[in-house]
Amino acid sequence: MKSRVKRFWAGVVLLAGLAAGGAWVSATAPGSAPAVTAGPPMPSASSATHGVAAPALADQAGMATGPVSTAGPAAAASAAALASATPSQALRALTRCYAADSCRLTRGEGLDEHFAVVGLVLQQLERLTTQGSPAEQAAWARELLAFPDGHVQAAALALAARLPPSADTVAAAVSALAKTYDAVLLGKAYPVLQQWQQLGLNSGYDDMLLGLVHTGGWQAAQSVADNVRPFLNAGNVGRFAQVARELPPGARQQSLLRALRDYQLLQQGG
């Protein structure tokens, strides 16, 4: 009896010591994310990326498939940990912590943090183009088309343009572009949209372009009016003509009317 009591109290002391010192938890399952800490983060000389502090990405160990943990402090993850993860794992960790506003890549807030995340997302997207499967690339292109940054959206669109086209990818691009205020992004999108259009994959184009030119942000609306001519056809020209009549006088209306005239001349062989 005495020996069992002694062993019991020895176990209690050991557990108390581990709790006080913090435990290191490693993901060892095949394909799992790199090791993370369950205790306080340890500084690392290799943790700097583009001059910012090491990212504290929530639930790094579960970044491949599991949900973001909301219990306790975020696990510490170094830039080296992101590099050792697969591109898909790293992108999942970054997009999740960005959505939860828990990445903590910098000591600042707002735009500093946003651009730090964007830089890492672009790095991982570049890795994905050489290390990811076509299915992974297509899935991430569709998802990142909705990321709230024009640089990431443009990179996702460029990736999508290099992949075999699909109706799902076109739908994701149309949905994202319909909400944009970014004329630069639209300028990069027109050639890709025309590429898909030539293959008959243009579902949703009309509503997206009409919405932007009619009620979109000023720069986006003007961009569409200046570039809409290749997207006009017998099925939608009447709708664009109606919108042109409803627009207030100005540069946007003039650009749309010019596109409509050019389309009619082309149809007449002019």
CSV table of C-alpha atoms in Angstrom, one decimal:
chain,number,residue,atom,x,y,z
A,1,MET,CA,0.0,0.0,0.0
A,2,LYS,CA,2.7,2.5,0.9
A,3,SER,CA,4.6,1.8,-2.3
A,4,ARG,CA,1.4,2.5,-4.4
A,5,VAL,CA,0.9,5.8,-2.5
A,6,LYS,CA,4.5,6.8,-3.2
A,7,ARG,CA,4.1,6.1,-6.9
A,8,PHE,CA,0.8,8.1,-7.0
A,9,TRP,CA,2.4,11.2,-5.4
A,10,ALA,CA,5.5,10.9,-7.7
A,11,GLY,CA,3.2,10.9,-10.7
A,12,VAL,CA,1.4,14.0,-9.4
A,13,VAL,CA,4.7,15.8,-8.9
A,14,LEU,CA,5.9,14.9,-12.5
A,15,LEU,CA,2.6,16.1,-14.1
A,16,ALA,CA,2.8,19.4,-12.1
A,17,GLY,CA,6.4,19.9,-13.4
A,18,LEU,CA,5.3,19.4,-17.0
A,19,ALA,CA,2.4,21.8,-16.6
A,20,ALA,CA,4.7,24.5,-15.1
A,21,GLY,CA,7.3,24.2,-17.8
A,22,GLY,CA,4.9,24.0,-20.8
A,23,ALA,CA,4.7,21.1,-23.2
A,24,TRP,CA,5.9,20.8,-26.7
A,25,VAL,CA,3.5,19.0,-29.1
A,26,SER,CA,4.6,17.6,-32.4
A,27,ALA,CA,2.3,16.5,-35.3
A,28,THR,CA,3.7,13.1,-36.2
A,29,ALA,CA,0.9,11.6,-38.4
A,30,PRO,CA,1.8,11.2,-42.1
A,31,GLY,CA,1.1,14.4,-44.0
A,32,SER,CA,0.5,16.4,-40.9
A,33,ALA,CA,1.7,20.0,-40.4
A,34,PRO,CA,5.0,20.8,-38.8
A,35,ALA,CA,5.6,20.8,-35.0
A,36,VAL,CA,4.1,23.6,-33.0
A,37,THR,CA,4.1,24.6,-29.3
A,38,ALA,CA,1.3,24.3,-26.9
A,39,GLY,CA,3.2,26.6,-24.4
A,40,PRO,CA,4.7,30.1,-24.8
A,41,PRO,CA,6.4,30.7,-28.2
A,42,MET,CA,10.1,30.6,-28.3
A,43,PRO,CA,12.0,33.3,-30.3
A,44,SER,CA,13.9,32.0,-33.3
A,45,ALA,CA,16.7,33.6,-35.4
A,46,SER,CA,15.0,32.1,-38.5
A,47,SER,CA,11.6,33.6,-37.7
A,48,ALA,CA,11.9,36.8,-39.7
A,49,THR,CA,10.2,37.1,-43.1
A,50,HIS,CA,10.5,40.3,-45.1
A,51,GLY,CA,11.5,42.1,-41.9
A,52,VAL,CA,8.4,41.1,-39.9
A,53,ALA,CA,8.0,39.0,-36.8
A,54,ALA,CA,7.3,35.3,-36.9
A,55,PRO,CA,3.6,34.6,-37.6
A,56,ALA,CA,1.5,33.4,-34.7
A,57,LEU,CA,-0.9,31.3,-36.8
A,58,ALA,CA,-3.8,29.8,-35.0
A,59,ASP,CA,-4.1,26.1,-34.9
A,60,GLN,CA,-1.0,25.5,-37.0
A,61,ALA,CA,-1.0,21.7,-36.3
A,62,GLY,CA,-4.5,21.4,-37.7
A,63,MET,CA,-4.0,23.6,-40.7
A,64,ALA,CA,-4.4,20.9,-43.2
A,65,THR,CA,-8.0,19.9,-42.5
A,66,GLY,CA,-9.1,20.8,-39.0
A,67,PRO,CA,-11.1,23.9,-37.9
A,68,VAL,CA,-9.4,26.9,-36.3
A,69,SER,CA,-9.0,26.5,-32.6
A,70,THR,CA,-10.6,29.3,-30.5
A,71,ALA,CA,-9.5,28.0,-27.1
A,72,GLY,CA,-6.3,29.2,-25.4
A,73,PRO,CA,-3.4,31.2,-26.9
A,74,ALA,CA,-2.6,30.8,-30.6
A,75,ALA,CA,0.2,28.3,-31.3
A,76,ALA,CA,3.5,29.8,-32.4
A,77,ALA,CA,4.6,29.1,-35.9
A,78,SER,CA,7.8,30.3,-37.5
A,79,ALA,CA,8.4,31.2,-41.1
A,80,ALA,CA,10.4,28.0,-41.3
A,81,ALA,CA,7.3,26.0,-40.2
A,82,LEU,CA,5.4,27.5,-43.1
A,83,ALA,CA,8.2,26.6,-45.5
A,84,SER,CA,8.3,23.0,-44.3
A,85,ALA,CA,4.5,22.6,-44.8
A,86,THR,CA,3.0,21.9,-48.1
A,87,PRO,CA,1.7,24.9,-50.0
A,88,SER,CA,-1.9,23.9,-49.4
A,89,GLN,CA,-1.3,23.5,-45.7
A,90,ALA,CA,0.4,26.9,-45.5
A,91,LEU,CA,-2.3,28.6,-47.5
A,92,ARG,CA,-5.0,27.1,-45.3
A,93,ALA,CA,-3.3,28.3,-42.2
A,94,LEU,CA,-2.8,31.8,-43.6
A,95,THR,CA,-6.4,32.2,-44.9
A,96,ARG,CA,-7.9,30.9,-41.7
A,97,CYS,CA,-5.9,33.1,-39.4
A,98,TYR,CA,-6.5,36.1,-41.7
A,99,ALA,CA,-10.3,35.5,-41.5
A,100,ALA,CA,-10.0,35.2,-37.7
A,101,ASP,CA,-7.7,38.2,-37.5
A,102,SER,CA,-5.3,36.1,-35.5
A,103,CYS,CA,-2.1,35.8,-37.7
A,104,ARG,CA,-0.1,38.4,-35.6
A,105,LEU,CA,2.6,38.7,-38.3
A,106,THR,CA,3.6,42.2,-37.3
A,107,ARG,CA,3.6,44.3,-34.2
A,108,GLY,CA,1.4,46.8,-36.0
A,109,GLU,CA,-2.2,46.6,-37.1
A,110,GLY,CA,-4.4,47.3,-40.1
A,111,LEU,CA,-2.6,47.6,-43.4
A,112,ASP,CA,0.8,46.4,-42.0
A,113,GLU,CA,-0.7,43.1,-40.9
A,114,HIS,CA,-2.8,42.8,-44.1
A,115,PHE,CA,0.2,43.3,-46.4
A,116,ALA,CA,2.3,40.9,-44.3
A,117,VAL,CA,-0.3,38.2,-44.8
A,118,VAL,CA,-0.6,39.0,-48.5
A,119,GLY,CA,3.1,38.6,-49.0
A,120,LEU,CA,3.1,35.2,-47.5
A,121,VAL,CA,0.0,34.1,-49.4
A,122,LEU,CA,1.7,35.1,-52.7
A,123,GLN,CA,4.8,33.2,-51.8
A,124,GLN,CA,2.8,30.1,-51.0
A,125,LEU,CA,0.7,30.5,-54.2
A,126,GLU,CA,4.0,30.6,-56.2
A,127,ARG,CA,5.1,27.4,-54.5
A,128,LEU,CA,1.8,25.8,-55.3
A,129,THR,CA,2.4,26.4,-59.0
A,130,THR,CA,5.4,24.0,-58.9
A,131,GLN,CA,4.6,21.7,-56.0
A,132,GLY,CA,0.8,21.4,-56.1
A,133,SER,CA,-1.3,19.0,-58.2
A,134,PRO,CA,-3.5,20.5,-60.9
A,135,ALA,CA,-6.6,19.8,-58.7
A,136,GLU,CA,-5.0,21.7,-55.8
A,137,GLN,CA,-4.0,24.6,-58.0
A,138,ALA,CA,-7.5,24.9,-59.4
A,139,ALA,CA,-9.1,24.7,-56.0
A,140,TRP,CA,-6.9,27.4,-54.6
A,141,ALA,CA,-7.3,29.6,-57.6
A,142,ARG,CA,-11.0,29.5,-57.1
A,143,GLU,CA,-10.8,30.2,-53.4
A,144,LEU,CA,-8.2,33.0,-53.6
A,145,LEU,CA,-10.2,34.8,-56.3
A,146,ALA,CA,-12.4,35.9,-53.4
A,147,PHE,CA,-9.5,36.9,-51.1
A,148,PRO,CA,-9.9,40.6,-50.1
A,149,ASP,CA,-6.8,41.9,-51.9
A,150,GLY,CA,-6.3,42.7,-55.6
A,151,HIS,CA,-2.7,41.3,-55.7
A,152,VAL,CA,-3.8,37.9,-54.5
A,153,GLN,CA,-6.9,38.0,-56.8
A,154,ALA,CA,-4.7,38.8,-59.8
A,155,ALA,CA,-2.3,36.0,-58.9
A,156,ALA,CA,-5.2,33.6,-58.5
A,157,LEU,CA,-6.6,34.7,-61.9
A,158,ALA,CA,-3.3,34.2,-63.6
A,159,LEU,CA,-3.0,30.7,-62.1
A,160,ALA,CA,-6.6,29.9,-63.3
A,161,ALA,CA,-5.7,31.1,-66.8
A,162,ARG,CA,-2.9,28.6,-67.0
A,163,LEU,CA,-5.1,25.6,-66.0
A,164,PRO,CA,-7.6,23.7,-68.0
A,165,PRO,CA,-10.7,25.9,-67.9
A,166,SER,CA,-13.8,24.8,-66.1
A,167,ALA,CA,-17.2,26.2,-65.4
A,168,ASP,CA,-16.5,26.2,-61.7
A,169,THR,CA,-13.4,28.4,-62.1
A,170,VAL,CA,-15.3,30.8,-64.5
A,171,ALA,CA,-18.1,31.1,-62.0
A,172,ALA,CA,-15.7,31.9,-59.2
A,173,ALA,CA,-14.0,34.6,-61.3
A,174,VAL,CA,-17.3,36.1,-62.3
A,175,SER,CA,-18.5,36.2,-58.7
A,176,ALA,CA,-15.3,37.9,-57.5
A,177,LEU,CA,-15.1,40.4,-60.3
A,178,ALA,CA,-18.7,41.4,-59.8
A,179,LYS,CA,-17.8,42.8,-56.4
A,180,THR,CA,-14.6,44.5,-57.3
A,181,TYR,CA,-13.7,48.2,-57.3
A,182,ASP,CA,-10.3,47.5,-58.7
A,183,ALA,CA,-9.8,48.7,-62.2
A,184,VAL,CA,-6.3,47.3,-62.3
A,185,LEU,CA,-7.6,43.8,-61.5
A,186,LEU,CA,-10.3,44.2,-64.2
A,187,GLY,CA,-7.7,45.2,-66.7
A,188,LYS,CA,-5.9,41.9,-66.0
A,189,ALA,CA,-9.1,40.0,-66.1
A,190,TYR,CA,-10.4,41.0,-69.6
A,191,PRO,CA,-7.9,38.8,-71.6
A,192,VAL,CA,-8.6,35.8,-69.4
A,193,LEU,CA,-12.4,36.4,-69.7
A,194,GLN,CA,-12.0,36.6,-73.5
A,195,GLN,CA,-10.0,33.4,-73.5
A,196,TRP,CA,-12.8,31.6,-71.6
A,197,GLN,CA,-15.4,33.2,-73.8
A,198,GLN,CA,-13.9,31.8,-76.9
A,199,LEU,CA,-14.3,28.4,-75.4
A,200,GLY,CA,-18.0,29.0,-74.7
A,201,LEU,CA,-17.4,29.4,-70.9
A,202,ASN,CA,-19.0,32.8,-70.4
A,203,SER,CA,-21.9,32.1,-68.1
A,204,GLY,CA,-22.6,35.1,-65.9
A,205,TYR,CA,-20.6,37.6,-67.9
A,206,ASP,CA,-23.5,39.8,-68.9
A,207,ASP,CA,-24.9,40.3,-65.4
A,208,MET,CA,-21.4,40.9,-64.0
A,209,LEU,CA,-20.4,43.5,-66.7
A,210,LEU,CA,-23.8,45.2,-66.7
A,211,GLY,CA,-23.8,45.5,-62.9
A,212,LEU,CA,-20.3,47.0,-62.9
A,213,VAL,CA,-20.9,49.5,-65.7
A,214,HIS,CA,-24.3,50.6,-64.3
A,215,THR,CA,-23.8,50.7,-60.5
A,216,GLY,CA,-20.2,49.7,-59.8
A,217,GLY,CA,-17.5,51.9,-58.3
A,218,TRP,CA,-16.5,54.8,-60.5
A,219,GLN,CA,-13.1,53.4,-61.7
A,220,ALA,CA,-14.5,49.9,-62.2
A,221,ALA,CA,-17.5,51.2,-64.1
A,222,GLN,CA,-15.3,53.3,-66.4
A,223,SER,CA,-13.0,50.4,-67.0
A,224,VAL,CA,-15.9,48.2,-68.1
A,225,ALA,CA,-17.3,50.9,-70.4
A,226,ASP,CA,-13.9,51.3,-72.0
A,227,ASN,CA,-13.3,47.6,-72.5
A,228,VAL,CA,-16.8,46.0,-73.0
A,229,ARG,CA,-16.8,45.9,-76.9
A,230,PRO,CA,-15.4,42.3,-77.2
A,231,PHE,CA,-18.1,41.1,-74.8
A,232,LEU,CA,-21.0,42.5,-76.8
A,233,ASN,CA,-23.2,40.1,-78.8
A,234,ALA,CA,-26.6,39.8,-80.2
A,235,GLY,CA,-28.0,38.5,-77.0
A,236,ASN,CA,-26.8,41.3,-74.7
A,237,VAL,CA,-26.4,44.4,-76.9
A,238,GLY,CA,-30.0,45.6,-76.2
A,239,ARG,CA,-29.4,45.4,-72.4
A,240,PHE,CA,-26.2,47.4,-72.7
A,241,ALA,CA,-27.9,50.0,-74.9
A,242,GLN,CA,-30.6,50.4,-72.2
A,243,VAL,CA,-28.0,51.0,-69.6
A,244,ALA,CA,-26.3,53.5,-71.8
A,245,ARG,CA,-29.5,55.5,-72.0
A,246,GLU,CA,-29.9,55.4,-68.2
A,247,LEU,CA,-26.4,56.6,-67.4
A,248,PRO,CA,-25.8,60.3,-66.7
A,249,PRO,CA,-23.9,62.2,-69.3
A,250,GLY,CA,-20.2,61.9,-69.0
A,251,ALA,CA,-17.1,59.8,-69.9
A,252,ARG,CA,-18.7,56.5,-68.9
A,253,GLN,CA,-21.8,57.0,-71.0
A,254,GLN,CA,-19.7,58.2,-74.0
A,255,SER,CA,-17.4,55.1,-73.7
A,256,LEU,CA,-20.3,52.7,-73.6
A,257,LEU,CA,-22.1,54.4,-76.5
A,258,ARG,CA,-18.8,54.3,-78.5
A,259,ALA,CA,-18.5,50.5,-77.8
A,260,LEU,CA,-22.1,50.0,-79.0
A,261,ARG,CA,-21.5,52.0,-82.2
A,262,ASP,CA,-18.3,50.0,-82.9
A,263,TYR,CA,-20.2,46.8,-82.4
A,264,GLN,CA,-22.9,47.8,-84.8
A,265,LEU,CA,-20.4,48.8,-87.4
A,266,LEU,CA,-18.6,45.5,-87.1
A,267,GLN,CA,-21.9,43.7,-87.6
A,268,GLN,CA,-22.6,45.7,-90.7
A,269,GLY,CA,-19.1,44.9,-92.0
A,270,GLY,CA,-17.8,48.4,-91.4
